[in-house]
CSV table of C-alpha atoms and ligand atoms in Angstrom, one decimal:
chain,number,residue,atom,x,y,z
A,1335,UNK,CA,-20.4,1.5,10.7
A,1336,UNK,CA,-18.8,-0.9,13.1
A,1337,UNK,CA,-15.5,-2.5,12.0
A,1338,UNK,CA,-16.9,-5.9,13.1
A,1339,UNK,CA,-20.0,-5.5,11.0
A,1340,UNK,CA,-18.0,-4.5,7.9
A,1341,UNK,CA,-15.6,-7.5,8.2
A,1342,UNK,CA,-18.2,-10.1,9.2
A,1343,UNK,CA,-21.5,-9.1,7.6
A,1344,UNK,CA,-21.6,-6.2,5.2
A,1345,UNK,CA,-22.2,-7.2,1.6
A,1346,UNK,CA,-22.8,-10.9,2.4
A,1347,UNK,CA,-26.0,-12.5,1.3
A,1348,UNK,CA,-25.9,-15.9,2.9
A,1349,UNK,CA,-29.5,-16.9,2.2
A,1350,UNK,CA,-28.6,-16.9,-1.5
A,1351,UNK,CA,-25.9,-19.5,-1.0
A,1352,UNK,CA,-27.3,-22.2,1.4
A,1353,UNK,CA,-26.4,-20.1,4.5
A,1354,UNK,CA,-22.8,-20.9,3.9
A,1355,UNK,CA,-20.6,-18.8,6.2
A,1356,UNK,CA,-17.8,-18.5,3.7
A,1357,UNK,CA,-19.1,-17.0,0.4
A,1358,UNK,CA,-18.8,-19.0,-2.8
A,1359,UNK,CA,-16.3,-18.2,-5.5
A,1360,UNK,CA,-18.5,-17.2,-8.4
A,1361,UNK,CA,-16.2,-18.6,-11.0
A,1362,UNK,CA,-18.2,-17.5,-14.0
A,1363,UNK,CA,-17.5,-15.2,-17.0
A,1364,UNK,CA,-21.1,-14.3,-17.8
A,1365,UNK,CA,-24.6,-14.1,-16.4
A,1366,UNK,CA,-27.8,-15.1,-18.2
A,1367,UNK,CA,-31.1,-13.1,-18.5
A,1368,UNK,CA,-34.7,-14.3,-18.9
A,1369,UNK,CA,-35.6,-11.9,-21.6
A,1370,UNK,CA,-33.9,-9.5,-24.1
A,1371,UNK,CA,-35.6,-6.7,-22.3
A,1372,UNK,CA,-34.0,-7.6,-19.0
A,1373,UNK,CA,-30.6,-7.8,-20.7
A,1374,UNK,CA,-31.2,-4.4,-22.3
A,1375,UNK,CA,-31.9,-2.9,-18.8
A,1376,UNK,CA,-28.8,-4.5,-17.4
A,1377,UNK,CA,-26.6,-3.2,-20.2
A,1378,UNK,CA,-27.8,0.3,-19.5
A,1379,UNK,CA,-26.4,0.0,-16.0
A,1380,UNK,CA,-23.3,-2.3,-16.1
A,1381,UNK,CA,-21.8,-0.5,-13.0
A,1382,UNK,CA,-24.5,-2.0,-10.8
A,1383,UNK,CA,-25.3,-5.3,-12.6
A,1384,UNK,CA,-23.7,-8.6,-13.0
A,1385,UNK,CA,-23.4,-9.1,-16.8
A,1386,UNK,CA,-19.8,-10.1,-17.6
A,1387,UNK,CA,-17.0,-10.6,-15.1
A,1388,UNK,CA,-14.6,-8.0,-16.6
A,1389,UNK,CA,-17.1,-5.7,-15.1
A,1390,UNK,CA,-18.9,-6.8,-11.9
A,1391,UNK,CA,-18.9,-10.2,-10.3
A,1392,UNK,CA,-20.7,-11.2,-7.0
A,1393,UNK,CA,-17.7,-12.5,-5.1
A,1394,UNK,CA,-15.7,-9.3,-6.1
A,1395,UNK,CA,-18.7,-7.2,-5.1
A,1396,UNK,CA,-18.7,-8.5,-1.5
A,1397,UNK,CA,-15.2,-7.2,-1.2
A,1398,UNK,CA,-16.1,-4.0,-3.0
A,1399,UNK,CA,-18.7,-3.1,-0.4
A,1400,UNK,CA,-16.4,-4.0,2.6
A,1401,UNK,CA,-13.4,-2.0,1.3
A,1402,UNK,CA,-15.5,1.0,0.4
A,1403,UNK,CA,-17.0,1.0,3.9
A,1404,UNK,CA,-13.6,0.6,5.6
A,1405,UNK,CA,-12.3,3.7,3.8
A,1406,UNK,CA,-15.5,5.6,4.6
A,1407,UNK,CA,-16.0,6.0,0.8
A,1408,UNK,CA,-19.2,5.8,-1.3
A,1409,UNK,CA,-17.8,3.1,-3.6
A,1410,UNK,CA,-14.8,1.0,-4.6
A,1411,UNK,CA,-13.3,-0.7,-7.6
A,1412,UNK,CA,-11.1,-3.8,-7.3
A,1413,UNK,CA,-8.1,-4.4,-9.6
A,1414,UNK,CA,-5.8,-7.3,-10.3
A,1415,UNK,CA,-2.9,-5.3,-8.7
A,1416,UNK,CA,-2.2,-2.2,-6.7
A,1417,UNK,CA,-0.3,-0.7,-9.6
A,1418,UNK,CA,-3.3,-1.4,-11.8
A,1419,UNK,CA,-5.5,0.7,-9.4
A,1420,UNK,CA,-3.0,3.6,-9.3
A,1421,UNK,CA,-2.4,3.6,-13.1
A,1422,UNK,CA,-6.0,3.4,-14.1
A,1423,UNK,CA,-7.0,6.2,-11.6
A,1424,UNK,CA,-4.2,8.5,-12.9
A,1425,UNK,CA,-4.9,7.8,-16.6
A,1426,UNK,CA,-8.6,8.5,-16.1
A,1427,UNK,CA,-7.9,11.9,-14.7
A,1428,UNK,CA,-5.3,13.2,-17.1
A,1429,UNK,CA,-5.2,14.1,-20.8
A,1430,UNK,CA,-2.5,15.4,-23.2
A,1431,UNK,CA,-1.2,18.8,-22.0
A,1432,UNK,CA,-2.1,18.2,-18.3
A,1433,UNK,CA,0.3,18.5,-15.5
A,1434,UNK,CA,0.5,16.4,-12.3
A,1435,UNK,CA,2.4,16.9,-9.0
A,1436,UNK,CA,3.7,13.8,-7.2
A,1437,UNK,CA,5.4,13.4,-4.0
A,1438,UNK,CA,9.1,12.6,-4.6
A,1439,UNK,CA,10.1,8.9,-4.6
A,1440,UNK,CA,6.7,7.2,-4.5
A,1441,UNK,CA,6.5,3.4,-5.0
A,1442,UNK,CA,8.8,2.5,-7.8
A,1443,UNK,CA,6.2,1.7,-10.5
A,1444,UNK,CA,4.1,4.8,-9.6
A,1445,UNK,CA,7.3,6.7,-10.2
A,1446,UNK,CA,7.7,5.0,-13.6
A,1447,UNK,CA,4.1,5.8,-14.5
A,1448,UNK,CA,4.7,9.6,-13.9
A,1449,UNK,CA,8.3,9.7,-15.1
A,1450,UNK,CA,8.3,7.4,-18.2
A,1451,UNK,CA,4.8,6.4,-19.3
A,1452,UNK,CA,2.7,9.6,-19.0
A,1453,UNK,CA,5.3,11.7,-21.0
A,1454,UNK,CA,4.5,9.5,-24.0
A,1455,UNK,CA,1.0,11.0,-24.0
A,1456,UNK,CA,2.1,14.6,-23.4
A,1457,UNK,CA,1.5,14.6,-19.7
A,1458,UNK,CA,4.2,16.1,-17.4
A,1459,UNK,CA,4.8,15.7,-13.7
A,1460,UNK,CA,6.7,17.7,-11.0
A,1461,UNK,CA,8.1,15.7,-8.2
A,1462,UNK,CA,8.2,17.6,-4.9
A,1463,UNK,CA,9.6,17.1,-1.4
A,1464,UNK,CA,6.3,16.3,0.4
A,1465,UNK,CA,7.4,17.2,3.9
A,1466,UNK,CA,6.6,20.9,3.3
A,1467,UNK,CA,3.0,21.3,2.0
A,1468,UNK,CA,3.9,24.7,0.4
A,1469,UNK,CA,6.1,22.8,-2.1
A,1470,UNK,CA,2.8,21.6,-3.7
A,1471,UNK,CA,1.5,25.1,-3.9
A,1472,UNK,CA,4.8,26.3,-5.5
A,1473,UNK,CA,4.7,23.6,-8.1
A,1474,UNK,CA,1.2,24.3,-9.3
A,1475,UNK,CA,0.8,25.4,-13.0
A,1476,UNK,CA,-2.3,26.4,-14.8
A,1477,UNK,CA,-2.4,22.9,-16.3
A,1478,UNK,CA,-2.2,21.1,-13.0
A,1479,UNK,CA,-5.0,18.6,-12.6
A,1480,UNK,CA,-3.7,16.0,-10.1
A,1481,UNK,CA,-1.8,15.8,-6.9
A,1482,UNK,CA,-0.5,12.3,-6.0
A,1483,UNK,CA,0.5,11.4,-2.4
A,1484,UNK,CA,2.0,8.4,-0.6
A,1485,UNK,CA,2.1,9.0,3.1
A,1486,UNK,CA,4.2,7.5,4.7
A,1487,UNK,CA,6.4,6.7,1.7
A,1488,UNK,CA,7.4,3.1,1.7
A,1489,UNK,CA,10.8,4.2,0.5
A,1490,UNK,CA,11.9,6.9,3.0
A,1491,UNK,CA,8.9,7.0,5.4
A,1492,UNK,CA,8.4,10.7,4.9
A,1493,UNK,CA,4.9,12.0,5.6
A,1494,UNK,CA,2.7,14.6,3.9
A,1495,UNK,CA,0.3,16.8,5.8
A,1496,UNK,CA,-2.8,15.2,4.2
A,1497,UNK,CA,-5.4,17.6,5.4
A,1498,UNK,CA,-3.5,20.7,4.4
A,1499,UNK,CA,-2.6,19.5,1.0
A,1500,UNK,CA,-6.2,18.2,0.3
A,1501,UNK,CA,-7.7,21.6,1.4
A,1502,UNK,CA,-5.3,23.5,-0.9
A,1503,UNK,CA,-6.0,21.1,-3.9
A,1504,UNK,CA,-9.7,21.6,-3.4
A,1505,UNK,CA,-9.4,25.3,-3.4
A,1506,UNK,CA,-7.8,25.0,-6.8
A,1507,UNK,CA,-10.0,22.3,-8.3
A,1508,UNK,CA,-7.2,19.8,-8.4
A,1509,UNK,CA,-8.0,16.1,-7.8
A,1510,UNK,CA,-6.0,14.3,-5.1
A,1511,UNK,CA,-5.0,10.6,-4.9
A,1512,UNK,CA,-3.1,8.9,-2.1
A,1513,UNK,CA,-1.5,5.5,-1.9
A,1514,UNK,CA,-2.6,4.3,1.6
A,1515,UNK,CA,-1.0,0.8,1.4
A,1516,UNK,CA,1.3,1.4,4.4
A,1517,UNK,CA,-1.4,2.3,6.9
A,1518,UNK,CA,-4.5,0.7,5.5
A,1519,UNK,CA,-7.8,2.4,6.5
A,1520,UNK,CA,-7.5,1.0,10.0
A,1521,UNK,CA,-4.6,3.3,10.7
A,1522,UNK,CA,-5.3,6.3,8.4
A,1523,UNK,CA,-8.5,7.5,6.7
A,1524,UNK,CA,-7.6,9.9,3.9
A,1525,UNK,CA,-11.1,10.3,2.6
A,1526,UNK,CA,-12.1,11.9,5.9
A,1527,UNK,CA,-9.1,14.2,5.6
A,1528,UNK,CA,-10.4,15.5,2.2
A,1529,UNK,CA,-8.6,13.2,-0.3
A,1530,UNK,CA,-10.7,12.3,-3.4
A,1531,UNK,CA,-9.3,8.9,-4.4
A,1532,UNK,CA,-7.5,6.3,-2.2
A,1533,UNK,CA,-5.5,3.5,-3.7
A,1534,UNK,CA,-4.1,0.5,-1.9
A,1535,UNK,CA,-2.1,-2.6,-2.9
A,1536,UNK,CA,-4.4,-5.3,-1.5
A,1537,UNK,CA,-1.4,-7.7,-2.0
A,1538,UNK,CA,0.1,-6.3,1.2
A,1539,UNK,CA,-1.9,-6.1,4.4
A,1540,UNK,CA,-5.4,-6.9,3.1
A,1541,UNK,CA,-4.4,-10.2,1.5
A,1542,UNK,CA,-1.8,-10.7,4.2
A,1543,UNK,CA,-0.7,-14.3,3.4
A,1544,UNK,CA,1.6,-13.7,0.4
A,1545,UNK,CA,-0.6,-15.6,-1.9
A,1546,UNK,CA,-2.7,-13.1,-3.9
A,1547,UNK,CA,-2.0,-9.9,-5.9
A,1548,UNK,CA,-4.7,-7.3,-6.0
A,1549,UNK,CA,-5.5,-3.6,-5.7
A,1550,UNK,CA,-8.3,-1.3,-4.6
A,1551,UNK,CA,-9.4,2.2,-5.4
A,1552,UNK,CA,-12.1,4.0,-3.4
A,1553,UNK,CA,-13.8,7.4,-3.7
A,1554,UNK,CA,-17.1,9.1,-4.5
A,1555,UNK,CA,-19.7,7.0,-6.5
A,1556,UNK,CA,-19.5,9.5,-9.3
A,1557,UNK,CA,-15.7,9.3,-9.7
A,1558,UNK,CA,-15.6,5.5,-9.3
A,1559,UNK,CA,-18.4,5.0,-11.8
A,1560,UNK,CA,-16.8,7.2,-14.4
A,1561,UNK,CA,-13.5,5.2,-14.0
A,1562,UNK,CA,-15.4,1.9,-14.2
A,1563,UNK,CA,-17.3,2.8,-17.4
A,1564,UNK,CA,-14.2,4.1,-19.2
A,1565,UNK,CA,-10.6,3.1,-18.4
A,1566,UNK,CA,-11.4,0.2,-16.1
A,1567,UNK,CA,-13.6,-1.7,-18.6
A,1568,UNK,CA,-11.3,-0.8,-21.4
A,1569,UNK,CA,-8.0,-1.8,-19.9
A,1570,UNK,CA,-9.4,-5.1,-18.5
A,1571,UNK,CA,-7.6,-4.9,-15.1
A,1572,UNK,CA,-10.3,-6.5,-13.0
A,1573,UNK,CA,-9.7,-8.8,-10.0
A,1574,UNK,CA,-10.5,-12.5,-10.6
A,1575,UNK,CA,-13.3,-14.1,-8.4
A,1576,UNK,CA,-10.7,-16.5,-6.9
A,1577,UNK,CA,-8.4,-13.6,-5.9
A,1578,UNK,CA,-11.4,-11.7,-4.4
A,1579,UNK,CA,-12.2,-14.8,-2.3
A,1580,UNK,CA,-8.6,-14.9,-1.0
A,1581,UNK,CA,-8.7,-11.2,-0.2
A,1582,UNK,CA,-12.0,-11.6,1.6
A,1583,UNK,CA,-10.5,-14.4,3.7
A,1584,UNK,CA,-7.5,-12.2,4.5
A,1585,UNK,CA,-9.7,-9.2,5.4
A,1586,UNK,CA,-11.4,-11.1,8.2
A,1587,UNK,CA,-8.2,-11.0,10.3
A,1588,UNK,CA,-6.8,-7.7,9.1
A,1589,UNK,CA,-7.1,-5.9,12.5
A,1590,UNK,CA,-5.4,-8.8,14.3
A,1591,UNK,CA,-2.5,-9.1,11.8
A,1592,UNK,CA,-2.0,-5.3,11.4
A,1593,UNK,CA,-1.9,-4.8,15.2
A,1594,UNK,CA,0.5,-7.7,15.6
A,1595,UNK,CA,2.8,-6.3,12.9
A,1596,UNK,CA,2.6,-2.8,14.6
A,1597,UNK,CA,3.3,-4.1,18.1
A,1598,UNK,CA,6.2,-6.3,17.0
A,1599,UNK,CA,7.6,-3.3,15.0
A,1600,UNK,CA,7.6,-1.3,18.2
A,1601,UNK,CA,9.7,-3.9,19.9
A,1602,UNK,CA,12.1,-4.5,17.0
A,1603,UNK,CA,12.7,-0.8,16.3
A,1604,UNK,CA,13.3,-0.1,20.0
A,1605,UNK,CA,15.8,-3.0,20.2
A,1606,UNK,CA,17.6,-2.2,17.0
A,1607,UNK,CA,18.0,1.5,17.9
A,1608,UNK,CA,19.8,0.5,21.1
A,1609,UNK,CA,22.1,-2.0,19.4
A,1610,UNK,CA,25.7,-0.7,19.1
A,1611,UNK,CA,26.1,-2.0,15.5
A,1612,UNK,CA,23.1,0.2,14.3
A,1613,UNK,CA,23.5,3.8,13.3
A,1614,UNK,CA,19.8,4.7,12.8
A,1615,UNK,CA,16.3,3.3,12.6
A,1616,UNK,CA,13.7,5.0,10.5
A,1617,UNK,CA,10.0,4.3,11.4
A,1618,UNK,CA,7.2,6.9,11.7
A,1619,UNK,CA,6.3,5.9,15.3
A,1620,UNK,CA,9.9,5.9,16.6
A,1621,UNK,CA,10.2,8.6,19.3
A,1622,UNK,CA,13.0,10.3,17.4
A,1623,UNK,CA,11.3,10.3,14.0
A,1624,UNK,CA,11.5,13.8,12.4
A,1625,UNK,CA,7.8,14.1,11.7
A,1626,UNK,CA,6.6,12.2,14.8
A,1627,UNK,CA,4.1,15.0,15.6
A,1628,UNK,CA,2.4,14.8,12.2
A,1629,UNK,CA,2.5,10.9,12.4
A,1630,UNK,CA,0.7,11.0,15.8
A,1631,UNK,CA,-1.9,13.5,14.4
A,1632,UNK,CA,-2.9,11.8,11.2
A,1633,UNK,CA,-2.1,8.1,11.8
A,1634,UNK,CA,-3.8,5.9,14.4
A,1635,UNK,CA,-1.1,3.3,14.2
A,1636,UNK,CA,1.9,2.4,12.0
A,1637,UNK,CA,2.6,-0.4,9.5
A,1638,UNK,CA,5.4,-2.8,10.4
A,1639,UNK,CA,7.7,-1.7,7.6
A,1640,UNK,CA,10.8,0.2,8.6
A,1641,UNK,CA,14.4,0.7,7.6
A,1642,UNK,CA,17.7,0.9,9.4
A,1643,UNK,CA,21.4,1.7,8.7
A,1644,UNK,CA,24.4,-0.2,10.0
A,1645,UNK,CA,27.2,1.8,11.6
A,1646,UNK,CA,29.7,-0.1,9.4
A,1647,UNK,CA,27.9,0.2,6.0
A,1648,UNK,CA,30.3,-1.4,3.6
A,1649,UNK,CA,28.7,-3.2,0.7
A,1650,UNK,CA,29.9,-6.5,2.0
A,1651,UNK,CA,28.7,-6.0,5.5
A,1652,UNK,CA,25.2,-5.1,4.4
A,1653,UNK,CA,25.1,-8.1,2.1
A,1654,UNK,CA,26.5,-10.5,4.7
A,1655,UNK,CA,24.1,-9.3,7.4
A,1656,UNK,CA,21.2,-10.1,5.1
A,1657,UNK,CA,22.7,-13.4,4.0
A,1658,UNK,CA,23.4,-14.5,7.6
A,1659,UNK,CA,19.7,-14.3,8.7
A,1660,UNK,CA,18.2,-17.7,9.3
A,1661,UNK,CA,14.5,-16.8,9.6
A,1662,UNK,CA,13.9,-13.4,8.1
A,1663,UNK,CA,13.6,-14.0,4.3
A,1664,UNK,CA,15.3,-11.9,1.6
A,1665,UNK,CA,12.5,-10.9,-0.7
A,1666,UNK,CA,10.5,-8.0,-2.2
A,1667,UNK,CA,6.9,-7.1,-1.1
A,1668,UNK,CA,5.6,-7.0,2.5
A,1669,UNK,CA,2.4,-7.3,4.5
A,1670,UNK,CA,2.3,-11.1,4.7
A,1671,UNK,CA,2.8,-13.5,7.6
A,1672,UNK,CA,6.5,-13.7,7.0
A,1673,UNK,CA,9.2,-11.2,8.0
A,1674,UNK,CA,11.4,-9.9,5.3
A,1675,UNK,CA,14.5,-7.9,4.6
A,1676,UNK,CA,15.6,-6.1,1.4
A,1677,UNK,CA,18.7,-3.9,1.3
A,1678,UNK,CA,18.8,-0.9,-1.1
A,1679,UNK,CA,22.0,-2.5,-2.6
A,1680,UNK,CA,19.8,-5.3,-4.0
A,1681,UNK,CA,18.9,-2.9,-6.8
A,1682,UNK,CA,22.4,-1.6,-7.3
A,1683,UNK,CA,25.8,-2.7,-8.9
A,1684,UNK,CA,28.7,-2.6,-6.5
A,1685,UNK,CA,30.6,0.1,-8.5
A,1686,UNK,CA,27.6,2.4,-8.1
A,1687,UNK,CA,27.5,2.1,-4.3
A,1688,UNK,CA,28.4,5.2,-2.3
A,1689,UNK,CA,29.2,4.9,1.4
A,1690,UNK,CA,28.3,8.5,1.9
A,1691,UNK,CA,24.8,8.1,0.4
A,1692,UNK,CA,22.4,7.2,3.2
A,1693,UNK,CA,19.7,6.0,0.7
A,1694,UNK,CA,22.3,3.4,-0.5
A,1695,UNK,CA,22.8,2.1,3.0
A,1696,UNK,CA,19.2,1.4,3.9
A,1697,UNK,CA,18.1,-2.0,4.9
A,1698,UNK,CA,14.3,-2.4,4.8
A,1699,UNK,CA,12.7,-4.8,7.2
A,1700,UNK,CA,9.1,-5.9,7.3
A,1701,UNK,CA,7.8,-7.4,10.6
A,1702,UNK,CA,5.4,-10.3,10.0
A,1703,UNK,CA,3.5,-12.4,12.5
A,1704,UNK,CA,6.3,-14.5,14.1
A,1705,UNK,CA,7.1,-14.1,17.8
A,1706,UNK,CA,9.1,-10.9,18.2
A,1707,UNK,CA,11.8,-12.6,20.3
A,1708,UNK,CA,12.3,-15.2,17.5
A,1709,UNK,CA,13.0,-12.3,15.1
A,1710,UNK,CA,15.2,-10.3,17.5
A,1711,UNK,CA,17.3,-13.4,18.2
A,1712,UNK,CA,17.8,-13.9,14.4
A,1713,UNK,CA,18.8,-10.2,14.0
A,1714,UNK,CA,21.1,-10.4,17.0
A,1715,UNK,CA,23.0,-13.5,15.6
A,1716,UNK,CA,23.4,-11.9,12.3
A,1717,UNK,CA,24.6,-8.6,13.7
A,1718,UNK,CA,27.0,-10.5,15.9
A,1719,UNK,CA,28.5,-12.3,12.9
A,1720,UNK,CA,29.3,-9.0,11.0
A,1721,UNK,CA,30.2,-6.8,13.9
A,1722,UNK,CA,31.8,-9.2,16.4
A,1723,UNK,CA,29.6,-7.6,19.0
A,1724,UNK,CA,27.5,-10.1,21.0
A,1725,UNK,CA,24.5,-8.7,22.9
A,1726,UNK,CA,23.1,-10.9,25.7
A,1727,UNK,CA,19.4,-11.4,25.3
A,1728,UNK,CA,17.2,-11.9,28.3
A,1729,UNK,CA,14.8,-14.7,27.8
A,1730,UNK,CA,15.5,-14.8,24.1
A,1731,UNK,CA,17.3,-17.6,22.3
B,3276,PLP,C1,3.4,-3.1,-3.4
B,3276,PLP,C2,3.0,-1.6,-3.5
B,3276,PLP,C3,2.3,-1.2,-4.6
B,3276,PLP,C4,1.9,-2.0,-5.8
B,3276,PLP,O1,1.0,-3.0,-5.5
B,3276,PLP,P1,0.9,-4.3,-6.4
B,3276,PLP,O2,-0.2,-5.0,-5.7
B,3276,PLP,O3,2.2,-5.0,-6.2
B,3276,PLP,O4,0.7,-3.9,-7.8
B,3276,PLP,C5,1.9,0.2,-4.6
B,3276,PLP,N1,2.2,1.0,-3.5
B,3276,PLP,C6,2.9,0.5,-2.5
B,3276,PLP,C7,3.3,1.5,-1.4
B,3276,PLP,C8,3.4,-0.8,-2.4
B,3276,PLP,O5,4.1,-1.2,-1.4
């Protein structure tokens, strides 16, 4: 299916709403039926019928069709957050006594799900270094039901060999889930590489304007339907029609925004890696990235989120560098129009900081939609202030 068809036409039913180009927000809780018999038929098939908006809703359903098609999946479910999508999918697949394998250091709340919440229900998890696919094979127990991936990781940017791990999991009857928020389906299609379920935080690139929280899960119709009829309906984590409308609006420009973020990240990472105050830049599409070959093989492009380390990484220098920025904002999240920084020390007390721990020194930067020169000038000024090194910028102010 053409990308342009998916983004502009698929799932839309304009004749049913006055040929309006922008679909309406169906702000309704329930839907009425002409007869008891019609209601009875609908209730027998809540997955495909509008009955009550904790289940399906027409505005949400337009988004459902588009996001399933973008992933090359049979169906999709929308959630009120990315973490909701991940948690419900994982809960639906595991029961007491089961074992899961997760890549080490996934998104913080995914980590908490496996590390703190699931053990309360008698479910254990092994966390493995995902850069070697054999680590997953080594961690398998007879109770292993699930392998969870996040590639690239939004913490350390490490990749997993998606095809290899999916093929191995299938040979053992183990279900695979991947968090694909970083790449979006435009830059990585895990379903085509054999993954069963794909989760994304729609809050990030799909929404893209830092004004809506949402999540999506895609997969086979059978799996998505089973999750819908059980954990999804029971936990009540549906997306609101208003949020679905905002995500639809964001989705129209996803290719433009994602490519802009990608192209600007190329410029910023190249500039930073040459700056004398910078020790290292970590981004999967940097020429010196350790897994550059795997990145080129399984990703068609790269998100605009990367990290770097200052040569002089004292606690104060890192903090001052971030505080001195005039235009890049200090904030969590990413994927919006605005560029952001967040240092690892933001979640750390000064006495716990270790200068010899690279993870402590990381400064994460998200490249938004501003002019790249505008961002480079801001970084340059702030680096000059902490390092007393001034780099002349050609044509940049
Ligand atoms: C933000 C994020 C999530 C969680 O998404 P929410 O919409 O905030 O719940 C999950 N995975 C990754 C990689 C993220 O960056």
